């Protein structure tokens, strides 16, 4: 089972996000970066699948050279190979992102063999386009289901069962391999990298490819802060003494 | 002509569909085009149920996608079916609700037609290119963008517009369309569907009592469960509680968890990071219990109690009980 996981480098803000002066991007000078939580679960799942069924885990990201940090993090968790599709610092639109990933995956597959399973996050934590995985899977001719919170290989590794929550229950999809899935946080609890893993990842070679995607039809004009509702917080009191006032609020809502 | 994808819910149109139809009608009017709806034969029995409300909202025709594969949801085949309908009808735009299924379907339709897709929009204006505003990170930021292509595809975030009926209504012509789908299209198939039954879910609970790092442990959530039970609510949590293994991920409120729409959200020991905020900002009233009067969620809440959740919650539970007993006697 050779598994490919696509991850994106995204800012990890604690509080409010600051924007650059031209409003075209997030001011990341004082921010840390991370892999989105959905995608971290995808990496974890890939490592577990390869450990159980044999095979390898490749992690791929399209982004600026600094994306090395996120690729090495995935390697420190236990992924085998890291591939950077270097596309510069300006965020690509979702069609161009998908095209860059497809071009890179085709190159990788032409050198060895097709991946058995390709994992995506359900949506990126920053842009949240809800489509890059679907576009890549379509271009590669793979079936793909989103919102996945359970992956199980069946039929002697010929098929995969994909489970997801829907508003009123659970759905399980069955598909032959090779296949793709877009997963959600909750699929598993990602591990913390071990010291040994970190040391190994530090020295591991990374592959860099430079795809040249055409821009798509969605063009960002500017980013802005959502309007903040002007309002004052009513402080009901301090400690246990505030309990009576809390019950008043509950009563107002018809809950007592 | 513009197409709008509608979803059936309890024998009528889902709320998100009505919003999408209203938005699509404005786009159609603004560009002097007709508005048609698309539904899947999963809903054939309800074609009449759908046609009546669609007429009120100014839709001229309803395309029912029929055939064996349209009876049961399948993202690849349904997405392909919409792509075929777009080609068949020469549609210049496609709008749908930004529900989980809506976003998935539109992404498939976009990928299979090779057209651009803007998800989670809160405003869309017609024109040579469509100008729109979409949510990034579940609403942490807004993105103004332009969408150009032969077919423009957008999904509309829930609550972005008020559903408004049309000034003039049409008789809705119902047309069936059976997509060819292509023999060899790789696709998944539904193997099993289990329904949860009628319990309270986090997404729809009228009250959510939620805990974060300040609750301190899995055992600490007992007090939250007690209060939730008393007021008929659900228990929620922050990502710190999930990551510490105190609660299952299905309880997590936020960007990568569940977005709630409660009447009252009680946040215990939660700081209110932006990724948490976008999950709870849809609550009508927010009450924060926190030792830190400067915590972001305290500043954004309607009500706050400054104090240790381990003192405050048991006192609240006790007072609720006392008041109920007093009322009963
Ligand atoms: C891409 C991404 C996605 C994310 N998605 C989510 C998500 O979906 N949901 C989510 O919740 N987070 C999410 N996060 C994490 C988020 O950024 C915060 O780290 C998290 O919400 C913090 O949880 P917390 O408020 O419980 O903890 P903290 O931020 O540590 O806050 C604890 C609060 O408890 C208070 N406190 C401490 N002790 C007590 C006490 N005894 N009584 C009362 N109050 C007390 C403190 O004053 C503080 O305000 C995401 C992060 C990233 C980068
Ligand atoms: N720049 C990128 N590099 C690698 N994978 C990406 C990138 N952008 C998006 N993806 C993948 O596509 C998924 C969906 O992205 P999006 O359509 O932006 O919500 C993500 O969770 C990733 O798995």
Coordinates of C-alpha atoms in Angstrom, one line a residue, chain A residues 95-246:
Chain A
X95 CA -7.7 25.2 -9.8
X96 CA -4.0 26.1 -10.0
X97 CA -3.3 24.3 -6.7
X98 CA -4.9 21.2 -8.1
X99 CA -3.1 21.5 -11.4
X100 CA 0.3 21.8 -9.5
X101 CA -0.5 18.7 -7.4
X102 CA -1.6 16.7 -10.4
X103 CA 1.5 17.6 -12.4
X104 CA 3.7 16.6 -9.5
X105 CA 1.8 13.4 -8.8
X106 CA 2.1 12.4 -12.5
X107 CA 5.8 12.9 -12.4
X108 CA 6.2 10.8 -9.2
X109 CA 4.0 8.0 -10.6
X110 CA 5.8 7.9 -13.9
X111 CA 9.0 7.3 -12.0
X112 CA 7.7 4.4 -9.9
X113 CA 4.1 3.2 -9.8
X114 CA 0.7 4.7 -9.1
X115 CA -0.3 5.4 -5.4
X116 CA -2.9 3.0 -4.0
X117 CA -4.5 5.6 -1.8
X118 CA -4.4 9.4 -1.9
X119 CA -5.5 11.3 1.2
X120 CA -6.6 14.9 1.5
X121 CA -8.0 17.1 4.2
X122 CA -11.7 17.8 3.8
X123 CA -10.8 21.5 3.5
X124 CA -7.8 23.7 4.1
X125 CA -7.8 25.5 7.5
X126 CA -7.1 28.9 5.9
X127 CA -8.6 29.2 2.4
X128 CA -11.2 26.4 2.9
X129 CA -12.1 25.9 -0.8
X130 CA -13.6 22.4 -0.3
X131 CA -12.4 21.3 -3.8
X132 CA -8.7 20.7 -4.3
X133 CA -8.9 17.0 -3.4
X134 CA -11.9 16.5 -5.6
X135 CA -10.2 18.2 -8.6
X136 CA -7.0 16.2 -8.1
X137 CA -8.9 12.9 -7.8
X138 CA -11.0 13.6 -10.9
X139 CA -7.9 14.4 -12.9
X140 CA -6.2 11.2 -11.8
X141 CA -9.4 9.1 -12.4
X142 CA -9.8 8.2 -8.8
X143 CA -13.1 7.9 -6.9
X144 CA -13.2 10.3 -3.9
X145 CA -15.6 10.8 -0.9
X146 CA -15.3 13.6 1.6
X147 CA -15.9 14.1 5.3
X148 CA -14.2 10.8 6.1
X149 CA -13.8 9.7 9.7
X150 CA -13.0 6.0 9.3
X151 CA -10.9 4.1 6.7
X152 CA -10.7 0.4 6.5
X153 CA -9.0 -1.8 3.9
X154 CA -11.1 -4.8 2.9
X155 CA -11.0 -7.7 0.4
X156 CA -7.3 -8.4 0.7
X157 CA -6.3 -4.7 0.2
X158 CA -8.4 -4.5 -3.1
X159 CA -11.1 -2.2 -1.7
X160 CA -11.5 0.4 1.0
X161 CA -14.5 1.3 3.2
X162 CA -14.9 5.0 4.0
X163 CA -17.1 6.1 6.8
X164 CA -18.5 9.6 7.4
X165 CA -20.9 11.3 9.7
X166 CA -23.9 13.0 8.1
X167 CA -26.5 15.1 9.9
X168 CA -28.7 12.2 10.9
X169 CA -26.4 9.3 11.1
X170 CA -23.4 7.5 9.5
X171 CA -22.7 6.5 5.9
X172 CA -20.2 3.9 4.7
X173 CA -18.9 4.0 1.2
X174 CA -17.1 1.2 -0.5
X175 CA -14.7 1.7 -3.4
X176 CA -12.1 -0.3 -5.2
X177 CA -8.5 0.8 -5.0
X178 CA -6.8 2.9 -6.1
X179 CA -9.0 5.6 -4.5
X180 CA -8.9 8.9 -2.8
X181 CA -10.5 10.3 0.4
X182 CA -10.9 13.7 2.0
X183 CA -10.7 13.2 5.7
X184 CA -11.8 15.1 8.8
X185 CA -10.3 15.7 12.2
X186 CA -11.6 12.9 14.6
X187 CA -10.4 10.2 12.2
X188 CA -7.7 9.4 14.8
X189 CA -5.6 11.2 17.4
X190 CA -2.3 12.2 15.6
X191 CA 0.8 11.2 17.5
X192 CA 3.5 13.6 18.7
X193 CA 6.7 13.0 16.9
X194 CA 9.3 11.1 18.9
X195 CA 12.8 12.5 19.4
X196 CA 14.1 9.8 17.1
X197 CA 11.6 10.7 14.5
X198 CA 12.6 14.4 14.7
X199 CA 16.3 13.6 14.3
X200 CA 15.6 11.3 11.3
X201 CA 13.3 14.0 9.7
X202 CA 16.0 16.7 10.1
X203 CA 18.4 14.8 7.9
X204 CA 16.0 13.2 5.4
X205 CA 16.3 14.3 1.8
X206 CA 13.3 16.2 0.4
X207 CA 12.4 16.1 -3.3
X208 CA 11.6 19.5 -4.9
X209 CA 9.7 19.8 -8.2
X210 CA 8.6 23.0 -9.8
X211 CA 5.2 22.6 -11.6
X212 CA 3.9 25.5 -13.7
X213 CA 0.1 25.6 -13.3
X214 CA -2.1 28.0 -15.2
X215 CA -4.3 30.3 -13.1
X216 CA -7.9 29.4 -12.6
X217 CA -11.1 31.5 -12.6
X218 CA -11.2 32.5 -9.0
X219 CA -9.1 35.6 -8.3
X220 CA -8.7 37.0 -4.8
X221 CA -9.2 40.8 -4.7
X222 CA -8.5 41.3 -1.0
X223 CA -8.9 39.8 2.4
X224 CA -10.6 41.7 5.2
X225 CA -11.7 41.3 8.8
X226 CA -15.3 40.3 9.4
X227 CA -17.2 43.2 11.0
X228 CA -17.1 42.9 14.8
X229 CA -20.4 43.4 16.5
X230 CA -20.2 46.4 18.9
X231 CA -21.4 45.2 22.2
X232 CA -20.6 45.1 25.9
X233 CA -20.4 42.0 28.0
X234 CA -22.7 41.9 31.1
X235 CA -20.6 40.6 34.0
X236 CA -23.0 38.6 36.1
X237 CA -20.7 38.4 39.1
X238 CA -17.7 36.5 40.5
X239 CA -17.4 32.9 41.5
X240 CA -20.2 30.8 43.0
X241 CA -22.0 34.0 44.0
X242 CA -23.0 34.6 40.4
X243 CA -25.0 31.4 40.3
X244 CA -28.3 33.1 41.0
X245 CA -27.8 35.5 38.1
X246 CA -26.9 32.6 35.8

